[in-house]
mmCIF file of C-alpha atoms in Angstrom:
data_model
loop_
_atom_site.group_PDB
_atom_site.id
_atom_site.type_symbol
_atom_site.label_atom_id
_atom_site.label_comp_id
_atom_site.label_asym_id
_atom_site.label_seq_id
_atom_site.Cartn_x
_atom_site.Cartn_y
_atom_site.Cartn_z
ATOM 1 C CA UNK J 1 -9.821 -12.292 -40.797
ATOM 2 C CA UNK J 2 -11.993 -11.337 -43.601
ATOM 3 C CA UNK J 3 -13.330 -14.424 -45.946
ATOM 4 C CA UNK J 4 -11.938 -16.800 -43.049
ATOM 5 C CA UNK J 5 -14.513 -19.288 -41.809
ATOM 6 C CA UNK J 6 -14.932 -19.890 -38.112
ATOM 7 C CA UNK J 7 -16.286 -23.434 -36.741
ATOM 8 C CA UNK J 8 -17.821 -23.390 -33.115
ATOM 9 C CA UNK J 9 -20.033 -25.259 -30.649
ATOM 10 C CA UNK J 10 -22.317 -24.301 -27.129
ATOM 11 C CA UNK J 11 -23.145 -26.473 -24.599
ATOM 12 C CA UNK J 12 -26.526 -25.196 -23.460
ATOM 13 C CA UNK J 13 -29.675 -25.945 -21.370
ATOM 14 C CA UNK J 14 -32.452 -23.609 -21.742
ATOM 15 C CA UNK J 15 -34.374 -23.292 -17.710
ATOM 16 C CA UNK J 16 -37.618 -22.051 -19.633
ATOM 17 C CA UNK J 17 -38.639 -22.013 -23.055
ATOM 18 C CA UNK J 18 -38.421 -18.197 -23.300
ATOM 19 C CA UNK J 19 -38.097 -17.571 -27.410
ATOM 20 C CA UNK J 20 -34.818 -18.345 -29.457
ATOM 21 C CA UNK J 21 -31.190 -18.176 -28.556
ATOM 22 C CA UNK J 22 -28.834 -16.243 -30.753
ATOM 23 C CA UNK J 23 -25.161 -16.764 -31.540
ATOM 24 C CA UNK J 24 -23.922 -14.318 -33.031
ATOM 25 C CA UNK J 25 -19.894 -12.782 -34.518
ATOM 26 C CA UNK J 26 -19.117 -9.409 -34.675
ATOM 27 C CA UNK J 27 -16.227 -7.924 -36.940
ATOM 28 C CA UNK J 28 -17.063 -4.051 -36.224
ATOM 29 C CA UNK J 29 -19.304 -1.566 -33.962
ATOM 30 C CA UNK J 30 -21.926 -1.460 -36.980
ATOM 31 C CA UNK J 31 -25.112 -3.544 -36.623
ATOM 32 C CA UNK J 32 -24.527 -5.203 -39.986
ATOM 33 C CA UNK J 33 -21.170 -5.731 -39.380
ATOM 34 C CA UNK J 34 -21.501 -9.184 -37.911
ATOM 35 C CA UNK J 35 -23.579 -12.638 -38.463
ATOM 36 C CA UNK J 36 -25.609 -14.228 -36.529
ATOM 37 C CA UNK J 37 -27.354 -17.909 -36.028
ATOM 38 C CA UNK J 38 -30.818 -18.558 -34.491
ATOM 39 C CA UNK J 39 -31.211 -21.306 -31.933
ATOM 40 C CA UNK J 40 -34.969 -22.474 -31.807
ATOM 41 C CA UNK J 41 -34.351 -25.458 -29.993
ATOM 42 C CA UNK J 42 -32.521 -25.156 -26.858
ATOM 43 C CA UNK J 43 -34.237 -27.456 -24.396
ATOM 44 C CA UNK J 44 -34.203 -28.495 -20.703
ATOM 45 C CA UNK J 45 -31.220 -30.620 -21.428
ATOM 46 C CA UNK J 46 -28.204 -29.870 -21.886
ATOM 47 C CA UNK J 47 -27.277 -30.050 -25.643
ATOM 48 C CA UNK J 48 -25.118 -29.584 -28.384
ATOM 49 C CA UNK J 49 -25.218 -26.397 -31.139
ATOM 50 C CA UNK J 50 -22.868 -26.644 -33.582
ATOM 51 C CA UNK J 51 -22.376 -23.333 -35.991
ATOM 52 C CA UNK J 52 -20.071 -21.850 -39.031
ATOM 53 C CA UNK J 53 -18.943 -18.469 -39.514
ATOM 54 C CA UNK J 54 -17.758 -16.180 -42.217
ATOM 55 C CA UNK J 55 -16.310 -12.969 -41.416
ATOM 56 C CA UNK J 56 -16.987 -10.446 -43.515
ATOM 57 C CA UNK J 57 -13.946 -7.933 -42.401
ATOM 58 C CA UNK J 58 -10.367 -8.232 -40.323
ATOM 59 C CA UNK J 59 -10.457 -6.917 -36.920
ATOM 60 C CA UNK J 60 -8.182 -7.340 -33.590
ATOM 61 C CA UNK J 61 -11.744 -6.688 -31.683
ATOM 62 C CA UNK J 62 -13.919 -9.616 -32.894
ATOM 63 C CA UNK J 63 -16.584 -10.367 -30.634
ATOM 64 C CA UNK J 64 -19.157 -13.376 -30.331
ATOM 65 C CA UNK J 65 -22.000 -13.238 -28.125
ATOM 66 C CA UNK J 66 -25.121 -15.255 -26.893
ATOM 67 C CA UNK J 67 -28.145 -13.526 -26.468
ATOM 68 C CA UNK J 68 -31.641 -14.083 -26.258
ATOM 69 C CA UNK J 69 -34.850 -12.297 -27.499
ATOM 70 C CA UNK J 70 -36.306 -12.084 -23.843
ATOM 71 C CA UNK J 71 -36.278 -12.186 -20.275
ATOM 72 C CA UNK J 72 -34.791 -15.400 -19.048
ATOM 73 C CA UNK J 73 -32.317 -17.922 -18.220
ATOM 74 C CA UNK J 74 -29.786 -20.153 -20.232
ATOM 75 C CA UNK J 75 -27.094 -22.031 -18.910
ATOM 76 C CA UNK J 76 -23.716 -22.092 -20.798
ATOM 77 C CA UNK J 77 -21.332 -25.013 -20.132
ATOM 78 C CA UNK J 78 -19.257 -24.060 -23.233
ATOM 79 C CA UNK J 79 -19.069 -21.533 -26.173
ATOM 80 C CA UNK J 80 -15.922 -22.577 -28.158
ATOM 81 C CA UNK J 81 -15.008 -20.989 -31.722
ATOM 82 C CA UNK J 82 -12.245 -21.578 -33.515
ATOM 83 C CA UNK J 83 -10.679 -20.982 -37.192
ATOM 84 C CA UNK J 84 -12.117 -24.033 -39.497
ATOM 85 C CA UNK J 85 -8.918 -25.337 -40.428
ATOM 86 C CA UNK J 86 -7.661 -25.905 -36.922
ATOM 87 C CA UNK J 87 -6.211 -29.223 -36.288
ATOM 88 C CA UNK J 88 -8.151 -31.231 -33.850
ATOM 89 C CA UNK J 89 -8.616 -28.109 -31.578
ATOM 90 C CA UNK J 90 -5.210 -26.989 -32.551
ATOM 91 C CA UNK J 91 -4.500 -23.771 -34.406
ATOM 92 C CA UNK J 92 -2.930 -24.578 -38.315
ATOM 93 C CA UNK J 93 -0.682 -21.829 -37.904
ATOM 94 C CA UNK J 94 0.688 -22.038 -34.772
ATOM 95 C CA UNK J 95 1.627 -25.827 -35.165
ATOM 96 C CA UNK J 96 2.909 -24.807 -38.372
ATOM 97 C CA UNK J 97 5.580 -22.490 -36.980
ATOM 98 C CA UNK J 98 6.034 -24.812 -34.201
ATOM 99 C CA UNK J 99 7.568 -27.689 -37.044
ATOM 100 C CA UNK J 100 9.930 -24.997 -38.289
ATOM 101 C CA UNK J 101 10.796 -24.328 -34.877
ATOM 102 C CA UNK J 102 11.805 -28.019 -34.693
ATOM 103 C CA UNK J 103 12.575 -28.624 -30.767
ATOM 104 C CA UNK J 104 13.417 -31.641 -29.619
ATOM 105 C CA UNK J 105 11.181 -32.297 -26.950
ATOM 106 C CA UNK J 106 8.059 -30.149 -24.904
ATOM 107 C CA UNK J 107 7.985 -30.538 -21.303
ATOM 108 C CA UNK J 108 4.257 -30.487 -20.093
ATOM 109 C CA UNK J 109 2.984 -29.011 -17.937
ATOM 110 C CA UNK J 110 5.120 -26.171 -17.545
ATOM 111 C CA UNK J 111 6.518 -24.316 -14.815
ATOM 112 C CA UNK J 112 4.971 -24.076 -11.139
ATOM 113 C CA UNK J 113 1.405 -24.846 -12.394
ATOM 114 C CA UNK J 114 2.572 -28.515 -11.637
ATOM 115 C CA UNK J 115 2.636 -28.561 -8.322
ATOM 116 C CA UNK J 116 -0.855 -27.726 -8.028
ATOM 117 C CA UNK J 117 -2.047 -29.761 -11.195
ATOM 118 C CA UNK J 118 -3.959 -33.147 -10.796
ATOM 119 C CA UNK J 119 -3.855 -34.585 -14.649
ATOM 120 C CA UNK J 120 -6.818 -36.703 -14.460
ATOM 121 C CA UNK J 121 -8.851 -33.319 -14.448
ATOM 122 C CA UNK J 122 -7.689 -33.057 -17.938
ATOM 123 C CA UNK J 123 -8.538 -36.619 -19.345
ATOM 124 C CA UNK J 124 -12.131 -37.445 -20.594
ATOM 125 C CA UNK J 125 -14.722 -35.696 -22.577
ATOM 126 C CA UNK J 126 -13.285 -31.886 -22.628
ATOM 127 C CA UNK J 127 -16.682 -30.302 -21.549
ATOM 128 C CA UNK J 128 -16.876 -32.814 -18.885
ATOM 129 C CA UNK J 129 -13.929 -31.764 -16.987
ATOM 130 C CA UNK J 130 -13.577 -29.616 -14.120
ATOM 131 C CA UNK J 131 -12.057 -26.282 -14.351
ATOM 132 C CA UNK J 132 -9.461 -25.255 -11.903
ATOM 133 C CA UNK J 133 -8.262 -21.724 -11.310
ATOM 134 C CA UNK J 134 -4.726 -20.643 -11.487
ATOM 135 C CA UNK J 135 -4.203 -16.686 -11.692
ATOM 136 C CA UNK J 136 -7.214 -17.304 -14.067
ATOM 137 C CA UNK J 137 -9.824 -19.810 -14.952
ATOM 138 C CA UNK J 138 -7.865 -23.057 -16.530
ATOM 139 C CA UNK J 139 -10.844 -25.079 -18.097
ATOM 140 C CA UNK J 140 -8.462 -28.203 -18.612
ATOM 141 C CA UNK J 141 -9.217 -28.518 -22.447
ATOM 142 C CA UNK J 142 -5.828 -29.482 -23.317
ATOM 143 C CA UNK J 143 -4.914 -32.347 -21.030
ATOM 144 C CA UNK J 144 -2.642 -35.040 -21.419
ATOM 145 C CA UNK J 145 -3.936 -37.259 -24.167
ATOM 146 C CA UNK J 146 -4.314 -33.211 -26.188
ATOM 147 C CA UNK J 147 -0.299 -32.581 -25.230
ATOM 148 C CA UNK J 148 0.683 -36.177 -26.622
ATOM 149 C CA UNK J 149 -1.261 -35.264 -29.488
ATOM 150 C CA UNK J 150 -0.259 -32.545 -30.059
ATOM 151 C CA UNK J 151 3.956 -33.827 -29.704
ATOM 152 C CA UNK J 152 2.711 -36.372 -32.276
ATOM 153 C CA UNK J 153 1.723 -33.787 -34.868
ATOM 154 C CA UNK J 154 4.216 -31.602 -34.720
ATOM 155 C CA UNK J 155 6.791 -35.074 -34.418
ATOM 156 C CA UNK J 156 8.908 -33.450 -30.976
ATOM 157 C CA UNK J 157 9.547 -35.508 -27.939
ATOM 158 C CA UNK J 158 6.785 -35.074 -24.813
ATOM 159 C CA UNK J 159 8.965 -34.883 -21.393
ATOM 160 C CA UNK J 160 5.840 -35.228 -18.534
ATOM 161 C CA UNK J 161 6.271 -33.821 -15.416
ATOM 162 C CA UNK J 162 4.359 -35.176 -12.738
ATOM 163 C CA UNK J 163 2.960 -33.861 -9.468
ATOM 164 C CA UNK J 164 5.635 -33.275 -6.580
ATOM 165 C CA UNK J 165 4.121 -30.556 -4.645
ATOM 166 C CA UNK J 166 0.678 -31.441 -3.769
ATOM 167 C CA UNK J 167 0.767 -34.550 -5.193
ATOM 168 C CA UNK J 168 0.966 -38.101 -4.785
ATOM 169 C CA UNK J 169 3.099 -41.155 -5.023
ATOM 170 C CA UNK J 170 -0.198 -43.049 -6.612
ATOM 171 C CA UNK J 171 -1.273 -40.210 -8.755
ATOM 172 C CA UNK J 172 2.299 -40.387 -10.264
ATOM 173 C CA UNK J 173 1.717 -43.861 -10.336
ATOM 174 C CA UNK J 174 -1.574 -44.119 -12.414
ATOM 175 C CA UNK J 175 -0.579 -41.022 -14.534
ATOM 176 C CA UNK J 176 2.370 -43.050 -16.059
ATOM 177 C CA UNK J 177 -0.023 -46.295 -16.124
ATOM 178 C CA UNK J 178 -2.628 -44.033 -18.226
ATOM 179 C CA UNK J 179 0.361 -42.953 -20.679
ATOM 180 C CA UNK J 180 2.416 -46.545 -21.194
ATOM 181 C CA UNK J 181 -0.166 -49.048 -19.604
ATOM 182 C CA UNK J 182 -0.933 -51.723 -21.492
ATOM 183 C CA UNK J 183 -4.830 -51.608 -22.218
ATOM 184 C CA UNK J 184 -5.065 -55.437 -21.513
ATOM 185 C CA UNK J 185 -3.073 -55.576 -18.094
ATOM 186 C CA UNK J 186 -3.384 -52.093 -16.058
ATOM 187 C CA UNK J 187 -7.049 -50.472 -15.204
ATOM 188 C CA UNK J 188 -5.427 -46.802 -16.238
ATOM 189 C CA UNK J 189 -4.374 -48.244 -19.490
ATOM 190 C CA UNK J 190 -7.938 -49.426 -20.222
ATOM 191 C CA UNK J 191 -9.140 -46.013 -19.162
ATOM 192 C CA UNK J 192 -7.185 -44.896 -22.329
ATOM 193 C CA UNK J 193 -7.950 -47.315 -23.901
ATOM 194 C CA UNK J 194 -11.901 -46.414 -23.037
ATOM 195 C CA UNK J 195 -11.062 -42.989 -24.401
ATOM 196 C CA UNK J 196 -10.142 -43.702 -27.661
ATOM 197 C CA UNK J 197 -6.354 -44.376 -27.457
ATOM 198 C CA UNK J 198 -5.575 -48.158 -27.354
ATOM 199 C CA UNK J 199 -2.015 -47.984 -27.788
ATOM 200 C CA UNK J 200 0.135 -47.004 -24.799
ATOM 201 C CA UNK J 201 1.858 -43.660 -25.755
ATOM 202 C CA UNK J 202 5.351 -44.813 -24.833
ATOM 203 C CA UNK J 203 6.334 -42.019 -22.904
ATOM 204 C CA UNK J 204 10.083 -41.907 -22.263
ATOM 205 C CA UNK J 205 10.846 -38.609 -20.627
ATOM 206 C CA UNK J 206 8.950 -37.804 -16.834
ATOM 207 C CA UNK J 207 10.122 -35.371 -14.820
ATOM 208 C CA UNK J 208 9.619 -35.304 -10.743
ATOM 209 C CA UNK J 209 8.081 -31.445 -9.971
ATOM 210 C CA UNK J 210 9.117 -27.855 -10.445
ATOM 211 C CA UNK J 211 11.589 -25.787 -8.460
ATOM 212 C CA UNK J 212 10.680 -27.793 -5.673
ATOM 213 C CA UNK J 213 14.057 -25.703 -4.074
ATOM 214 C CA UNK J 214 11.904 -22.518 -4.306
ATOM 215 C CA UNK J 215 9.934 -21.368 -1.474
ATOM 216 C CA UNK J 216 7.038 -19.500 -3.883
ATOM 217 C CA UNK J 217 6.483 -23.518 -5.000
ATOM 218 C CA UNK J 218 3.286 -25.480 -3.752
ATOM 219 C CA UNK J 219 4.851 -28.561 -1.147
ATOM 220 C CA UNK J 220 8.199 -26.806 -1.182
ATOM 221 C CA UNK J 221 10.792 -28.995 1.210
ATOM 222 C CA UNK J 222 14.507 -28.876 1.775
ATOM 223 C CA UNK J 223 16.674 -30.904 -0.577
ATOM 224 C CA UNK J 224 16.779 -33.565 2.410
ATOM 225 C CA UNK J 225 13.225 -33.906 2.047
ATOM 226 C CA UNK J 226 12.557 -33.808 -1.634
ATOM 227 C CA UNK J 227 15.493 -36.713 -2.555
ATOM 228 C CA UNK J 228 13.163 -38.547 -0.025
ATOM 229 C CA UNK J 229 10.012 -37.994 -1.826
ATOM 230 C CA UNK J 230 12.032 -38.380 -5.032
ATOM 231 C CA UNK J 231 13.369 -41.835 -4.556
ATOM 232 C CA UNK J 232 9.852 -42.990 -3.691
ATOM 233 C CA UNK J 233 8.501 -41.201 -7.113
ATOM 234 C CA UNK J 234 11.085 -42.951 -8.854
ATOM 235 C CA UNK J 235 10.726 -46.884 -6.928
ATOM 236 C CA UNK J 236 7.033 -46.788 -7.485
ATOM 237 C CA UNK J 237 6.805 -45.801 -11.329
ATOM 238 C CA UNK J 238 9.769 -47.672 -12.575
ATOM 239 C CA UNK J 239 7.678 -50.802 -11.096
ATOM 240 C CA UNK J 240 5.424 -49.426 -13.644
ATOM 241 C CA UNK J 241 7.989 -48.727 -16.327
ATOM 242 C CA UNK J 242 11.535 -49.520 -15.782
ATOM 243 C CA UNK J 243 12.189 -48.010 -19.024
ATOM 244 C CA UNK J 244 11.833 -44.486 -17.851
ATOM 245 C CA UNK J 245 14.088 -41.789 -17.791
ATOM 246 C CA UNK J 246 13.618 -39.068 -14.512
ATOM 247 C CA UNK J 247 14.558 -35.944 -14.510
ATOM 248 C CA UNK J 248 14.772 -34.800 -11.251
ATOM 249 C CA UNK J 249 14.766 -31.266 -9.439
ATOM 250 C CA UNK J 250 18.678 -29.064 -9.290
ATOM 251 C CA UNK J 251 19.871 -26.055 -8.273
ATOM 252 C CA UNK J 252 23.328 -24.548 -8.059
ATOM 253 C CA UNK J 253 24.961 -25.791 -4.591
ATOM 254 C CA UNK J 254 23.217 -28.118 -1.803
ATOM 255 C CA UNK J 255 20.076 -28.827 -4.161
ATOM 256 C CA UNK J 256 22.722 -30.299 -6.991
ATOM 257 C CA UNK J 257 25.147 -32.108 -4.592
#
């Protein structure tokens, strides 16, 4: 958007010292039609570029690049950019329609992902984590401390869903010691704690897996099965949190009864 200004960071370790790096945003096919920042230091460690944009014109085809002046290699763990006025990593505008949506409570995450999601891939220094694939490249930015965040600014309730597919009894376990955990008392609470969130969140809402009736679902089982796994889901983290409220797995008929 023209006049907007765009903040942005690279994670990058330079193999060789080969000449500069160059970041650069485009707003059109013209040569001048874009702005560009000069990297002279890029070293044999990985490191930290921070840089600020202005566009000069509004365009649906934006494009930033990294390039170099010659022959060589670069590694790129990251190359983030984002509007300036984004709200800890989250978009101004979006949030702002989200608080006139006004819903009452966000269910993370969503949908079958679940079943294949392990949520300590998404705690910790965001260019630290591992990326999983799902359909596409998930680079676990927005992990659970992001989502609680996130429910926080926008003042909703967070319902979490753990891990019923491929998941564990003890990953459930530690997940909900992470969220409510006191910092002082549980080794996942000081792990928050460590991270730079003291308080326990005071999470009231977990649900127990996704459509867990459906055969398409990672660690589908018969309803027999599941209200097997699902009572030990439910003995383990209430010995955690007896304050919890589950949400467990329906469907019309058998799944239901």
């Amino acid at each position: 958007m023209q006049g907007r200004q765009y903040v942005g960071y690279a994670m990058l370790q330079q193999v060789a010292d080969l000449g500069p790096v160059k970041i650069r945003l485009d707003w059109g096919a013209d040569p001048a039609a874009g702005v560009e920042m000069v990297l002279d230091s890029v070293t044999a460690q990985y490191q930290r570029v921070d840089f600020r944009f202005t566009a000069g014109a509004s365009t649906d085809q934006g494009r930033l690049s990294l390039t170099m002046t010659q022959p060589g290699y670069v590694w790129v763990a990251c190359l983030s950019l984002m509007p300036a006025d984004n709200v800890r990593g989250m978009r101004a505008d979006t949030l702002a329609l989200l608080k006139r949506l006004n819903a009452p409570i966000y269910r993370w995450p969503g949908g079958n992902f679940v079943s294949g999601y392990h949520w300590k891939d998404g705690v910790g220094p965001r260019d630290r984590r591992p990326p999983t694939v799902w359909g596409d490249v998930e680079d676990n930015d927005f992990g659970i401390d992001e989502f609680l965040d996130f429910c926080r600014e926008i003042q909703t309730e967070p319902l979490i869903v753990v891990n019923t597919g491929l998941g564990s009894v003890s990953e459930a376990v530690e997940e909900l010691e992470y969220v409510n955990g006191r910092a002082e008392e549980t080794p996942w609470g000081a792990r928050r704690a460590a991270a730079g969130h003291r308080a326990p969140y005071g999470v009231r809402w977990w649900g127990l897996g996704n459509e867990m009736y459906g055969d398409w679902q990672l660690g589908h089982v018969p309803a027999e099965r599941y209200a097997v796994r699902h009572n030990a889901f439910v003995r383990a983290m209430k010995q955690v949190d007896p304050q919890i409220t589950v949400v467990a797995v329906g469907a019309p008929g058998k799944w239901n009864d």
